[in-house]
Amino acid sequence: AQSVTQLDSQVPVFEEAPVELRCNYSSSVSVYLFWYVQYPNQGLQLLLKYLSGSTLVKGINGFEAEFNKSQTSFHLRKPSVHISDTAEYFCAVNTGFQKLVFGTGTRLLVSP
Amino acid sequence: GAVVSQHPSWVICKSGTSVKIECRSLDFQATTMFWYRQFPKQSLMLMATSNEGSKATYEQGVEKDKFLINHASLTLSTLTVTSAHPEDSSFYICSARQYGYTFGSGTRLTVV
């Protein structure tokens, strides 16, 4: 079975600073990895995904993530955050079959 | 891009009544839809997976008779919370799968 760990429940950061949100996964087979963002009282929006190929994945809103198979990680990064990036971020994994397995989420708090 | 419309966005109902939530894929056919429940400041918990024309597959611990899921067409799935109680109050999110996963905007259910 797959599992996802997001160790940081909350990450405070100042505007224009860089940020990294950590995600580690566990799986005995090859996985597909996703990062989603959720704004209050809204659904989830896909930021980026890793299916295969280049381990550095670029997504929307200036975010990128790097798949590291040896460390079973898929950390999300942004070089310079904005106030509008304040939201909940979820890492998710699946093996190409049906279900997405989500991490517990990381709340990114960007302050001026 | 793929759009999933979820209605209503919020609903308040009296204890003991039933509430229906609709999830429509607007510009694609979704053979598989997922229903999630999200408690405040927590991750998404998969409730069930529905395939068009067949019975939904419920996750362990989810009451089938309380959370009725119907996936009668390739563009519509419904979740009915029967005999709702205050503990059913939550944020419910649907997701439709075609080539990826597209999420609805969620429904805030409050049972009073």
Tab-separated table of C-alpha atoms in Angstrom:
chain	number	residue	atom	x	y	z
A	1	ALA	CA	0.000	0.000	0.000
A	2	GLN	CA	1.099	3.545	-0.630
A	3	SER	CA	1.373	6.277	1.945
A	4	VAL	CA	2.365	9.920	1.943
A	5	THR	CA	3.990	11.883	4.734
A	6	GLN	CA	3.989	15.641	4.968
A	7	LEU	CA	5.974	16.311	8.090
A	8	ASP	CA	5.288	20.033	8.267
A	9	SER	CA	1.719	20.863	9.217
A	10	GLN	CA	2.401	24.568	8.878
A	11	VAL	CA	5.146	26.597	7.223
A	12	PRO	CA	5.332	30.334	7.924
A	13	VAL	CA	7.363	32.403	5.502
A	14	PHE	CA	7.796	36.040	4.595
A	15	GLU	CA	6.733	37.384	1.236
A	16	GLU	CA	9.371	37.065	-1.513
A	17	ALA	CA	11.281	34.436	0.461
A	18	PRO	CA	11.867	30.946	-0.947
A	19	VAL	CA	9.900	28.008	0.415
A	20	GLU	CA	10.096	24.237	0.371
A	21	LEU	CA	7.221	21.978	1.372
A	22	ARG	CA	8.321	18.465	2.104
A	23	CYS	CA	6.689	15.266	0.916
A	24	ASN	CA	7.871	11.711	1.364
A	25	TYR	CA	6.097	8.657	0.052
A	26	SER	CA	6.162	4.952	0.622
A	27	SER	CA	5.428	2.422	-2.087
A	28	SER	CA	6.685	-0.950	-3.240
A	29	VAL	CA	5.930	-0.163	-6.874
A	30	SER	CA	6.418	2.738	-9.252
A	31	VAL	CA	4.326	5.744	-8.387
A	32	TYR	CA	2.834	8.848	-9.847
A	33	LEU	CA	3.114	11.919	-7.638
A	34	PHE	CA	1.018	15.056	-7.403
A	35	TRP	CA	0.876	18.357	-5.589
A	36	TYR	CA	-2.454	20.106	-5.117
A	37	VAL	CA	-3.343	23.470	-3.607
A	38	GLN	CA	-6.557	24.180	-1.733
A	39	TYR	CA	-7.847	27.644	-0.916
A	40	PRO	CA	-10.419	28.031	1.884
A	41	ASN	CA	-13.752	26.382	1.154
A	42	GLN	CA	-12.670	25.326	-2.295
A	43	GLY	CA	-11.734	22.133	-4.062
A	44	LEU	CA	-8.245	21.101	-5.048
A	45	GLN	CA	-6.275	22.560	-7.907
A	46	LEU	CA	-3.440	20.642	-9.497
A	47	LEU	CA	-0.093	22.399	-9.178
A	48	LEU	CA	2.068	19.802	-10.859
A	49	LYS	CA	2.547	16.076	-11.311
A	50	TYR	CA	5.298	13.573	-11.924
A	51	LEU	CA	4.438	10.639	-14.139
A	52	SER	CA	7.784	9.765	-15.712
A	53	GLY	CA	10.767	11.345	-17.409
A	54	SER	CA	12.579	14.372	-16.025
A	55	THR	CA	12.695	14.351	-12.266
A	56	LEU	CA	12.313	18.133	-12.090
A	57	VAL	CA	8.739	19.069	-12.706
A	58	LYS	CA	7.536	22.602	-13.242
A	59	GLY	CA	4.005	23.560	-12.436
A	60	ILE	CA	1.702	26.535	-12.292
A	61	ASN	CA	2.215	29.712	-10.281
A	62	GLY	CA	6.000	29.347	-10.305
A	63	PHE	CA	6.092	26.110	-8.316
A	64	GLU	CA	8.352	23.197	-9.077
A	65	ALA	CA	9.079	19.838	-7.492
A	66	GLU	CA	11.820	17.265	-7.746
A	67	PHE	CA	11.249	13.549	-7.705
A	68	ASN	CA	13.971	11.744	-5.795
A	69	LYS	CA	13.526	8.015	-5.995
A	70	SER	CA	16.400	7.122	-3.676
A	71	GLN	CA	15.028	9.372	-0.943
A	72	THR	CA	11.398	8.645	-1.860
A	73	SER	CA	10.698	12.357	-1.816
A	74	PHE	CA	8.814	14.859	-3.920
A	75	HIS	CA	9.420	18.231	-2.302
A	76	LEU	CA	7.648	21.322	-3.586
A	77	ARG	CA	9.587	24.559	-4.004
A	78	LYS	CA	9.034	28.144	-4.990
A	79	PRO	CA	11.882	30.664	-5.164
A	80	SER	CA	9.797	33.659	-4.149
A	81	VAL	CA	6.363	33.408	-2.560
A	82	HIS	CA	3.492	35.877	-2.655
A	83	ILE	CA	0.793	36.619	-0.139
A	84	SER	CA	-1.642	34.920	-2.511
A	85	ASP	CA	0.231	31.632	-2.100
A	86	THR	CA	-1.220	31.304	1.400
A	87	ALA	CA	-3.200	28.067	1.198
A	88	GLU	CA	-3.181	24.390	2.081
A	89	TYR	CA	-0.923	22.174	-0.003
A	90	PHE	CA	-1.441	18.445	-0.410
A	91	CYS	CA	0.949	15.874	-1.768
A	92	ALA	CA	-0.649	12.760	-3.256
A	93	VAL	CA	0.455	9.464	-4.765
A	94	ASN	CA	-1.013	6.654	-6.776
A	95	THR	CA	0.246	3.712	-8.749
A	96	GLY	CA	-1.733	4.420	-11.868
A	97	PHE	CA	-4.789	2.561	-10.750
A	98	GLN	CA	-7.721	4.269	-9.176
A	99	LYS	CA	-7.097	5.887	-5.873
A	100	LEU	CA	-5.144	8.953	-4.920
A	101	VAL	CA	-3.624	8.762	-1.472
A	102	PHE	CA	-3.183	12.154	0.144
A	103	GLY	CA	-0.813	13.426	2.758
A	104	THR	CA	-2.114	15.333	5.748
A	105	GLY	CA	-1.418	18.686	4.143
A	106	THR	CA	0.856	21.634	4.834
A	107	ARG	CA	-0.515	25.057	5.502
A	108	LEU	CA	1.656	27.728	3.901
A	109	LEU	CA	1.337	31.072	5.655
A	110	VAL	CA	2.886	33.985	3.796
A	111	SER	CA	3.180	37.227	5.696
A	112	PRO	CA	4.304	40.671	4.511
B	1	GLY	CA	-9.286	22.148	-19.434
B	2	ALA	CA	-11.424	19.626	-17.638
B	3	VAL	CA	-14.029	21.143	-15.343
B	4	VAL	CA	-16.052	19.478	-12.616
B	5	SER	CA	-19.074	21.322	-11.300
B	6	GLN	CA	-20.236	20.495	-7.791
B	7	HIS	CA	-23.502	21.725	-6.301
B	8	PRO	CA	-24.525	23.014	-3.921
B	9	SER	CA	-21.461	24.818	-2.601
B	10	TRP	CA	-23.008	24.915	0.835
B	11	VAL	CA	-26.134	23.542	2.459
B	12	ILE	CA	-27.698	23.650	5.890
B	13	CYS	CA	-30.207	20.967	6.761
B	14	LYS	CA	-32.114	19.768	9.760
B	15	SER	CA	-31.132	16.618	11.564
B	16	GLY	CA	-32.946	13.608	10.131
B	17	THR	CA	-33.359	14.966	6.631
B	18	SER	CA	-31.500	13.877	3.496
B	19	VAL	CA	-29.222	15.985	1.347
B	20	LYS	CA	-28.127	15.356	-2.229
B	21	ILE	CA	-24.861	16.660	-3.645
B	22	GLU	CA	-24.263	16.659	-7.394
B	23	CYS	CA	-21.002	16.356	-9.243
B	24	ARG	CA	-20.918	16.919	-13.010
B	25	SER	CA	-18.073	16.681	-15.470
B	26	LEU	CA	-18.782	19.527	-17.868
B	27	ASP	CA	-16.573	18.908	-20.848
B	28	PHE	CA	-15.515	15.312	-20.575
B	29	GLN	CA	-16.882	11.912	-19.761
B	30	ALA	CA	-15.809	10.564	-16.415
B	31	THR	CA	-16.042	6.830	-16.129
B	32	THR	CA	-14.837	7.032	-12.554
B	33	MET	CA	-15.713	9.517	-9.856
B	34	PHE	CA	-14.469	9.722	-6.300
B	35	TRP	CA	-16.107	11.174	-3.216
B	36	TYR	CA	-14.037	12.578	-0.393
B	37	ARG	CA	-14.801	13.963	3.013
B	38	GLN	CA	-12.632	16.564	4.667
B	39	PHE	CA	-12.748	17.579	8.308
B	40	PRO	CA	-11.513	21.035	9.329
B	41	LYS	CA	-7.785	21.417	8.877
B	42	GLN	CA	-7.408	17.786	7.905
B	43	SER	CA	-6.673	15.840	4.769
B	44	LEU	CA	-9.131	14.325	2.332
B	45	MET	CA	-10.574	10.986	3.268
B	46	LEU	CA	-11.734	8.861	0.361
B	47	MET	CA	-15.280	7.687	0.988
B	48	ALA	CA	-16.071	5.792	-2.176
B	49	THR	CA	-15.254	5.212	-5.802
B	50	SER	CA	-18.064	5.126	-8.316
B	51	ASN	CA	-17.983	3.763	-11.830
B	52	GLU	CA	-20.665	4.628	-14.324
B	53	GLY	CA	-23.399	2.029	-14.409
B	54	SER	CA	-22.183	-0.014	-11.480
B	55	LYS	CA	-22.376	0.046	-7.717
B	56	ALA	CA	-19.981	2.243	-5.830
B	57	THR	CA	-17.068	0.782	-3.942
B	58	TYR	CA	-16.968	2.111	-0.403
B	59	GLU	CA	-13.911	2.474	1.763
B	60	GLN	CA	-13.725	0.597	5.012
B	61	GLY	CA	-15.738	2.257	7.743
B	62	VAL	CA	-17.995	4.257	5.415
B	63	GLU	CA	-21.673	3.450	5.841
B	64	LYS	CA	-23.150	2.493	2.493
B	65	ASP	CA	-26.712	3.066	3.609
B	66	LYS	CA	-25.970	6.507	4.945
B	67	PHE	CA	-23.921	7.778	2.027
B	68	LEU	CA	-25.723	6.743	-1.144
B	69	ILE	CA	-23.767	7.202	-4.331
B	70	ASN	CA	-25.282	7.055	-7.779
B	71	HIS	CA	-23.306	7.297	-11.006
B	72	ALA	CA	-26.044	6.953	-13.581
B	73	SER	CA	-24.285	8.668	-16.463
B	74	LEU	CA	-20.781	9.443	-17.655
B	75	THR	CA	-21.143	13.058	-16.572
B	76	LEU	CA	-23.084	12.896	-13.321
B	77	SER	CA	-22.523	11.362	-9.928
B	78	THR	CA	-24.545	12.138	-6.828
B	79	LEU	CA	-23.912	11.666	-3.133
B	80	THR	CA	-26.956	11.553	-0.878
B	81	VAL	CA	-26.445	11.858	2.856
B	82	THR	CA	-29.460	10.117	4.329
B	83	SER	CA	-30.922	10.871	7.743
B	84	ALA	CA	-28.210	13.422	8.339
B	85	HIS	CA	-26.919	14.071	11.840
B	86	PRO	CA	-24.673	16.837	13.170
B	87	GLU	CA	-21.662	14.507	13.019
B	88	ASP	CA	-22.147	14.324	9.237
B	89	SER	CA	-21.330	18.014	9.015
B	90	SER	CA	-18.233	18.269	6.894
B	91	PHE	CA	-16.770	19.411	3.593
B	92	TYR	CA	-17.472	16.959	0.788
B	93	ILE	CA	-15.459	17.000	-2.434
B	94	CYS	CA	-15.908	15.016	-5.611
B	95	SER	CA	-13.271	14.182	-8.169
B	96	ALA	CA	-13.643	12.895	-11.693
B	97	ARG	CA	-11.028	10.843	-13.471
B	98	GLN	CA	-10.364	10.945	-17.166
B	99	TYR	CA	-6.710	11.393	-18.014
B	100	GLY	CA	-6.064	12.957	-14.641
B	101	TYR	CA	-8.024	13.874	-11.547
B	102	THR	CA	-10.230	16.969	-11.587
B	103	PHE	CA	-11.835	18.134	-8.381
B	104	GLY	CA	-15.100	19.883	-7.757
B	105	SER	CA	-15.209	23.011	-5.639
B	106	GLY	CA	-16.643	21.192	-2.648
B	107	THR	CA	-19.843	21.293	-0.607
B	108	ARG	CA	-19.974	22.519	2.959
B	109	LEU	CA	-22.689	20.539	4.750
B	110	THR	CA	-23.938	21.736	8.099
B	111	VAL	CA	-26.518	19.645	9.916
B	112	VAL	CA	-28.381	21.429	12.702
